[in-house]
Coordinates of C-alpha atoms and ligand atoms in Angstrom, one line a residue:
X1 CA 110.6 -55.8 28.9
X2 CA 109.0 -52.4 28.6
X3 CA 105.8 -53.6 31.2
X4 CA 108.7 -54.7 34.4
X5 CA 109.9 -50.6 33.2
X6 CA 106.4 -49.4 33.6
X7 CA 106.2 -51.3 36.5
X8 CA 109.3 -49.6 38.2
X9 CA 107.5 -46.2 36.7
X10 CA 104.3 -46.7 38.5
X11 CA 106.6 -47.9 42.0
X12 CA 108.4 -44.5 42.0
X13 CA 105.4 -42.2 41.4
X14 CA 103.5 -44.3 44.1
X15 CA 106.3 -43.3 46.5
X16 CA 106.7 -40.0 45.2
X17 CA 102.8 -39.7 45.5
X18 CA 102.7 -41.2 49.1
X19 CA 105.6 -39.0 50.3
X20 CA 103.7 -35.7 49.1
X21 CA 100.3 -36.8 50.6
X22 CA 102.4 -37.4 54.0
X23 CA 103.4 -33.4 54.1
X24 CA 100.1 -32.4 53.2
X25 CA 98.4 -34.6 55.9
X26 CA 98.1 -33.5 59.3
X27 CA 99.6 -35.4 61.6
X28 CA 98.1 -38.3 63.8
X29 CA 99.3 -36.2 66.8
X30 CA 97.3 -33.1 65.5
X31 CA 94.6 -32.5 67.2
X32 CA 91.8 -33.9 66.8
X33 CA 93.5 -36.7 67.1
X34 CA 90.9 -39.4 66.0
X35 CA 89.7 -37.6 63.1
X36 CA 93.7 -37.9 61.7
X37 CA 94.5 -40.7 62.7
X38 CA 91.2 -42.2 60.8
X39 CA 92.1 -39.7 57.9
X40 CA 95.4 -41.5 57.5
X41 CA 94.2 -45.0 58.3
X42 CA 92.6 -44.9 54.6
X43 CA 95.2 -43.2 52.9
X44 CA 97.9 -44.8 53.8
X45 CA 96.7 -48.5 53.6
X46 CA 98.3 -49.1 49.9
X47 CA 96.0 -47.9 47.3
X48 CA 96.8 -48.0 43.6
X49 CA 97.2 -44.6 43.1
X50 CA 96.1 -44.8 39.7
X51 CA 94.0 -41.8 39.9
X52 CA 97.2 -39.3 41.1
X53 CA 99.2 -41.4 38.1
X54 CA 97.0 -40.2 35.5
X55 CA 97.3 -37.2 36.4
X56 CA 101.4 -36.8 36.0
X57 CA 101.9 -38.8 33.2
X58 CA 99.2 -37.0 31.1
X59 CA 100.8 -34.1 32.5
X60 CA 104.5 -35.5 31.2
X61 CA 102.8 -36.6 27.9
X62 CA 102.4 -32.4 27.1
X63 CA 105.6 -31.4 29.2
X64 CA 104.5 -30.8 32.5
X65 CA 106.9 -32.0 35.0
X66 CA 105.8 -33.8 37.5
X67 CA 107.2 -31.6 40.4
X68 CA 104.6 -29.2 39.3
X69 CA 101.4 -31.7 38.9
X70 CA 102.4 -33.6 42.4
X71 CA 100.1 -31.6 44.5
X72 CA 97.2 -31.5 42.0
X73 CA 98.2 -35.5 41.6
X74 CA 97.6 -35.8 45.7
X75 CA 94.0 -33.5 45.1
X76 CA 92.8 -36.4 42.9
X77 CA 93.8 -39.5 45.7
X78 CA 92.6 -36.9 48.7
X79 CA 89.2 -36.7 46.8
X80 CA 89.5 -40.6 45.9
X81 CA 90.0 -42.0 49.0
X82 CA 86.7 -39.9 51.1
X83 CA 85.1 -41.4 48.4
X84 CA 86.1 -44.9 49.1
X85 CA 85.3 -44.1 53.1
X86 CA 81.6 -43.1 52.2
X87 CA 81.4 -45.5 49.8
X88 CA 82.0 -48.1 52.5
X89 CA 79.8 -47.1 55.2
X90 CA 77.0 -48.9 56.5
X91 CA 74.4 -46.9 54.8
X92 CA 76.4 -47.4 51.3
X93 CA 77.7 -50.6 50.6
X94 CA 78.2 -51.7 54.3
X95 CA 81.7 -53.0 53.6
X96 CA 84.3 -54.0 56.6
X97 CA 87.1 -54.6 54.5
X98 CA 89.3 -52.3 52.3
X99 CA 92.9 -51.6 50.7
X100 CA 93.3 -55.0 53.2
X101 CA 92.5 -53.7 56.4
X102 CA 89.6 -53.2 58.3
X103 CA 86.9 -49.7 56.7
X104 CA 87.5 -46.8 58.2
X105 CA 84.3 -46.9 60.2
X106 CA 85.2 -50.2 61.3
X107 CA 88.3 -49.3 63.4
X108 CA 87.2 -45.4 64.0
X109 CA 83.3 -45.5 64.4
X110 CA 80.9 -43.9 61.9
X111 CA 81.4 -40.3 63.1
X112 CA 84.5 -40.4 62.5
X113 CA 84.6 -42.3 59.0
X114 CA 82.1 -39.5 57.6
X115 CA 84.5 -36.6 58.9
X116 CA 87.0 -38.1 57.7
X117 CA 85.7 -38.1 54.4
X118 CA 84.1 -34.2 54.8
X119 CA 87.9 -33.2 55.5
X120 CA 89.3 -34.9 52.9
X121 CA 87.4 -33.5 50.5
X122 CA 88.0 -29.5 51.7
X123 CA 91.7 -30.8 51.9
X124 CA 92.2 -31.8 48.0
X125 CA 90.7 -28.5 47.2
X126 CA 93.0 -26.4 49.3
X127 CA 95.6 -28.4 48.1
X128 CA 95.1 -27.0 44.9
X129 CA 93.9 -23.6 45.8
X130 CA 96.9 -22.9 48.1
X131 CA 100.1 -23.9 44.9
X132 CA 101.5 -20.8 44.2
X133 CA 104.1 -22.6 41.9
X134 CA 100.9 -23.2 39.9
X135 CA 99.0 -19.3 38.1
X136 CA 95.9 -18.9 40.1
X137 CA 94.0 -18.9 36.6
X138 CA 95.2 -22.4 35.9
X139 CA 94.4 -23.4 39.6
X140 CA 91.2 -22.3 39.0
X141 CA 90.4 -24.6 36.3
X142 CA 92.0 -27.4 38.1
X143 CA 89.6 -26.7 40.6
X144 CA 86.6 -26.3 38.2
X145 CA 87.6 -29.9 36.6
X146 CA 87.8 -31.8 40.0
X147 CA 84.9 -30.0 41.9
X148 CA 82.5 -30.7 38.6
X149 CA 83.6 -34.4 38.5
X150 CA 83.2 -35.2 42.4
X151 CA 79.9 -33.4 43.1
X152 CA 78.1 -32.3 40.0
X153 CA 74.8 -33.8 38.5
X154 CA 77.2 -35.9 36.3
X155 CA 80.0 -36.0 39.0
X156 CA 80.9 -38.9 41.3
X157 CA 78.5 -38.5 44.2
X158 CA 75.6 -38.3 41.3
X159 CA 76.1 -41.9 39.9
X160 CA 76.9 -43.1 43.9
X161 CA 73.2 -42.4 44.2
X162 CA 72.1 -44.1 41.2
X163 CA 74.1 -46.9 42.2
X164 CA 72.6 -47.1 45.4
X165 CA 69.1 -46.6 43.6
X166 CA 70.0 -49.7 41.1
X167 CA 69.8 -52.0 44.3
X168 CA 66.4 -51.4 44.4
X169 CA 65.1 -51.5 40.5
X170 CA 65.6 -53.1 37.0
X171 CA 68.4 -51.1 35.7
X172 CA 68.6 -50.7 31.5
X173 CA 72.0 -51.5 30.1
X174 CA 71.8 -47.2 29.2
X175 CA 71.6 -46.6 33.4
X176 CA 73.8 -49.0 33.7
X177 CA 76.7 -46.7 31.3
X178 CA 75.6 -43.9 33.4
X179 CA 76.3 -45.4 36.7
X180 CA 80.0 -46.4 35.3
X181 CA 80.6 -43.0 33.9
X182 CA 79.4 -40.7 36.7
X183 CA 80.7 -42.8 39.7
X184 CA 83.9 -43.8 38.4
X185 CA 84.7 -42.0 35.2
X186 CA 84.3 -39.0 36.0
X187 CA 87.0 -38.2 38.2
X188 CA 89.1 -40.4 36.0
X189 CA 88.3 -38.2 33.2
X190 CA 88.9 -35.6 35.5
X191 CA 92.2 -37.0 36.2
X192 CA 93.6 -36.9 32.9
X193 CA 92.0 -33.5 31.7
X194 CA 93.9 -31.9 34.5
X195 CA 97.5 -33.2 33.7
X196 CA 96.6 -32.3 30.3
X197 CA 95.6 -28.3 31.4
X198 CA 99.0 -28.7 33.2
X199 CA 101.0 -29.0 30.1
X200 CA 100.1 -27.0 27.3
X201 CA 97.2 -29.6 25.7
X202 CA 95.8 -28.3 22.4
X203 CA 91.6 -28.1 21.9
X204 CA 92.0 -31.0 20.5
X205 CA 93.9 -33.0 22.2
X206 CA 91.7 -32.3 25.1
X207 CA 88.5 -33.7 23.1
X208 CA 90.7 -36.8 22.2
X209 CA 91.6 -37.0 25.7
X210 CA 88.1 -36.9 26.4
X211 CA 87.3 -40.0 24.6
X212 CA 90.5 -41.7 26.2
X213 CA 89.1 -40.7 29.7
X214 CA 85.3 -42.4 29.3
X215 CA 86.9 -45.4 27.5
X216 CA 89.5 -45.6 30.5
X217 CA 86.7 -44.8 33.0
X218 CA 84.6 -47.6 31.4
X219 CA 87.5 -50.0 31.6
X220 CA 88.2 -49.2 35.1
X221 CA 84.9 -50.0 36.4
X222 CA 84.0 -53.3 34.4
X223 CA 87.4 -54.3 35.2
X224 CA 86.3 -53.8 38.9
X225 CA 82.8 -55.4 38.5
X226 CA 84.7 -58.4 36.8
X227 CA 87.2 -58.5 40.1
X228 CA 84.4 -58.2 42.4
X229 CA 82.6 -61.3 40.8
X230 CA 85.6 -63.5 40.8
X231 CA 89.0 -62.2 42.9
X232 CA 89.9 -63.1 46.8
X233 CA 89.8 -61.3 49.4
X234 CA 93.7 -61.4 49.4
X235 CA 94.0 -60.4 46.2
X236 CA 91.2 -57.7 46.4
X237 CA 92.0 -56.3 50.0
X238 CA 88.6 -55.9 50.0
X239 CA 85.0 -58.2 50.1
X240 CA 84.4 -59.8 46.9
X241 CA 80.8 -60.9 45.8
X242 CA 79.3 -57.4 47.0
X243 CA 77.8 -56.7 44.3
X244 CA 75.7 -59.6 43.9
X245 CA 75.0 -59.9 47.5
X246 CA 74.0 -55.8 47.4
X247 CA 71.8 -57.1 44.7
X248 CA 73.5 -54.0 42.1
X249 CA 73.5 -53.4 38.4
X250 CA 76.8 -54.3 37.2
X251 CA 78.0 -55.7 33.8
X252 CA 78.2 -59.2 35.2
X253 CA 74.3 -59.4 36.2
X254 CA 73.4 -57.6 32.7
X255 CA 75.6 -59.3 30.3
X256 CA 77.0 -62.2 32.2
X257 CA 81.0 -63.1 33.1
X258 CA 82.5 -64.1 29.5
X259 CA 80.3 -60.9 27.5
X260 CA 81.6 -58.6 30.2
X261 CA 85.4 -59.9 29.6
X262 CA 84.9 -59.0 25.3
X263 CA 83.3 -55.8 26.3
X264 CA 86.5 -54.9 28.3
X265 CA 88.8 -55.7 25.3
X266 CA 86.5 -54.0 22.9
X267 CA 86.5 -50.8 25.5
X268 CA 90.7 -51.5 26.0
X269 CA 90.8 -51.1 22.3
X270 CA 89.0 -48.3 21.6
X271 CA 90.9 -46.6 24.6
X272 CA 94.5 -46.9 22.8
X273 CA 92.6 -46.0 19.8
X274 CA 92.5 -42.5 21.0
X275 CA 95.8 -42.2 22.1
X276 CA 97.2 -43.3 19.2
X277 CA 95.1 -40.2 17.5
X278 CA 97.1 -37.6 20.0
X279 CA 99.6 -34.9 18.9
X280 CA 102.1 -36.4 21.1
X281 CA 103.5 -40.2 22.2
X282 CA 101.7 -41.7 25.0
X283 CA 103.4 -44.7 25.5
X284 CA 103.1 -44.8 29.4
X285 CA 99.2 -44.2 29.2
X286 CA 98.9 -46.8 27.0
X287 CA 101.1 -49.0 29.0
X288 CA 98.6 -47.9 32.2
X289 CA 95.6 -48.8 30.1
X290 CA 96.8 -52.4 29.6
X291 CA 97.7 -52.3 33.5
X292 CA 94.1 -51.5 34.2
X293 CA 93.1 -54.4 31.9
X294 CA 95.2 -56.8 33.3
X295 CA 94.8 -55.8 37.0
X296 CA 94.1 -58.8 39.8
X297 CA 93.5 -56.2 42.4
Ligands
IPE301 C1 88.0 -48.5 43.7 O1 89.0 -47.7 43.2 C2 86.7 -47.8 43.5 C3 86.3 -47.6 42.2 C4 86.1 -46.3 41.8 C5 86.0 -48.6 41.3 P1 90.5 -48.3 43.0 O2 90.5 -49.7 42.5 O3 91.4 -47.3 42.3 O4 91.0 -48.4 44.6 P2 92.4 -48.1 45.3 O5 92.6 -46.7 45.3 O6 93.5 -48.8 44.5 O7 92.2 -48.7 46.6
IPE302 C1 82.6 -47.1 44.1 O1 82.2 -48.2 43.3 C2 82.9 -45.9 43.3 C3 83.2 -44.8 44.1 C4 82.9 -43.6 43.7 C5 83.9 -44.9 45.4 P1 82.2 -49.6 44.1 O2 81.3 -49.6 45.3 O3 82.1 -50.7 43.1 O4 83.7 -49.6 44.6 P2 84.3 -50.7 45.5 O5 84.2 -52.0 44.7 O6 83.6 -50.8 46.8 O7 85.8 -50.3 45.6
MG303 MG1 79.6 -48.6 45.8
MG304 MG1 81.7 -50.3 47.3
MG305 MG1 83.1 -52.5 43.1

């Protein structure tokens, strides 16, 4: 069955992912040692990886191999995971739980969760920077990509603050899109553009990889407002029924449980629509798209 393949696929790039991040890590016993130690308390607690994933099979889709998009890979999860730490502090969402253990600030203290999150960010860019297997021209526009998705008007940190403002206001099913593509689909857009720089990507694959990217993006977050209203903790390894509690805009509050679920199919079809459009075969993003879909955690 080609999904138990895919399955074994996403296993070994996990490990190969996880192996990488280990080297580029400092140590717990570096000093100082709390700020590591909280540094590799998030990474290291059994996250999807799907961000790093993206990145080397788009890059294997145009004939990158993977040993030279692994570091660029490990960028995308540094950048990822500082933004799940911030995300969960107490003046964000004010979550205790996540990737099933206890936040960041929860076992290390505030201070430490926030520098935590300040070093991984410098850390995914030096990553990057510092690949002398990759040219310095294309590093450069690895760097542009990934930088412009995190902290840009239309970047990551962007729709974290329009999130954050949604708790307080009515939010219009067009705010709402924007909140999904700046806070999520951006570096997943991101994500796949890179690999796709990697290999050798036509113009116009990149503008159909574009469309892939917000479609995916899209996905990714209704698919996690849809978890948040219904999953376990267990399953989730982190709090369900945030949202609603946090009083947010998500799909669920705007468009209700079942009109949510056809919205993701609609968006899951229009996804492997693009693909299908692609100079190349992209059977393992399509089979990641359905993963996404189908995803319990
Ligand atoms: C959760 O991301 C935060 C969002 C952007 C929706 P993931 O669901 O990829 O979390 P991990 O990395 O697997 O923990
Ligand atoms: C967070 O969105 C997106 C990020 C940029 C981290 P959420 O707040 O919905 O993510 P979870 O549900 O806590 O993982
Ligand atoms: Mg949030
Ligand atoms: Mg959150
Ligand atoms: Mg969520």
């Amino acid at each position: 069955v080609p999904s138990d393949k895919f399955n074994d696929l996403l296993s070994e790039l996990r490990t190969l992912v996880d192996t990488r991040l280990d080297k580029i890590v400092p140590s717990e016993k570096m000093e100082p040692v709390l700020l590591h130690s909280a540094i590799r308390w998030s990474l290291f607690a059994g996250g999807k990886r799907i961000r790093p994933t993206l990145v080397i099979l788009t890059g294997e889709v145009f004939g990158a191999h993977r040993e030279l998009t692994l570091n660029i890979a490990c960028a995308f999860e540094l950048i990822h995971t500082y933004s799940l730490i911030h995300d969960d502090l107490p003046s964000m969402d004010n979550d205790d739980l996540r990737r099933g253990r206890a936040t960041c600030h929860v076992k290390f203290g505030e201070a430490a969760a926030v520098l935590a999150g300040d070093a991984l960010q410098s850390l995914a860019f030096a990553t990057i920077s510092q690949d002398e297997s990759i040219p310095a021209d294309t590093r450069l526009k690895i760097i542009a990509e990934l930088s412009r998705a995190a902290g840009t008007p239309k970047g990551m940190v962007a729709g974290q603050c329009f999130d954050i403002e949604s708790e307080q206001k009515q939010t219009s099913p067009e705010e709402l899109d924007r909140i999904h593509r700046f806070k999520t689909g951006a570096i997943i857009s991101a994500a796949i553009r890179s690999g796709a720089i990697m290999g050798k990507a036509t113009e116009s694959d990149l503008i159909l990889l574009d469309s892939f990217g917000e479609k995916l993006g899209l996905l990714f977050q209704i698919t996690d407002d849809i978890l948040d209203a219904t999953s376990s903790a267990a399953d989730l390894g982190k709090t369900p029924g945030k949202d609603a509690k946090l009083r947010k805009a998500t799909y669920i509050t705007l468009y209700g449980l079942d009109s949510t679920r056809e919205r993701a199919e609609k968006v899951y079809m229009q996804a492997l629509q693009e693909l299908d459009k692609l100079s190349r075969p992209a059977e393992n993003l399509k089979f990641l798209t359905e993963f996404i879909i189908k995803r319990n955690s």
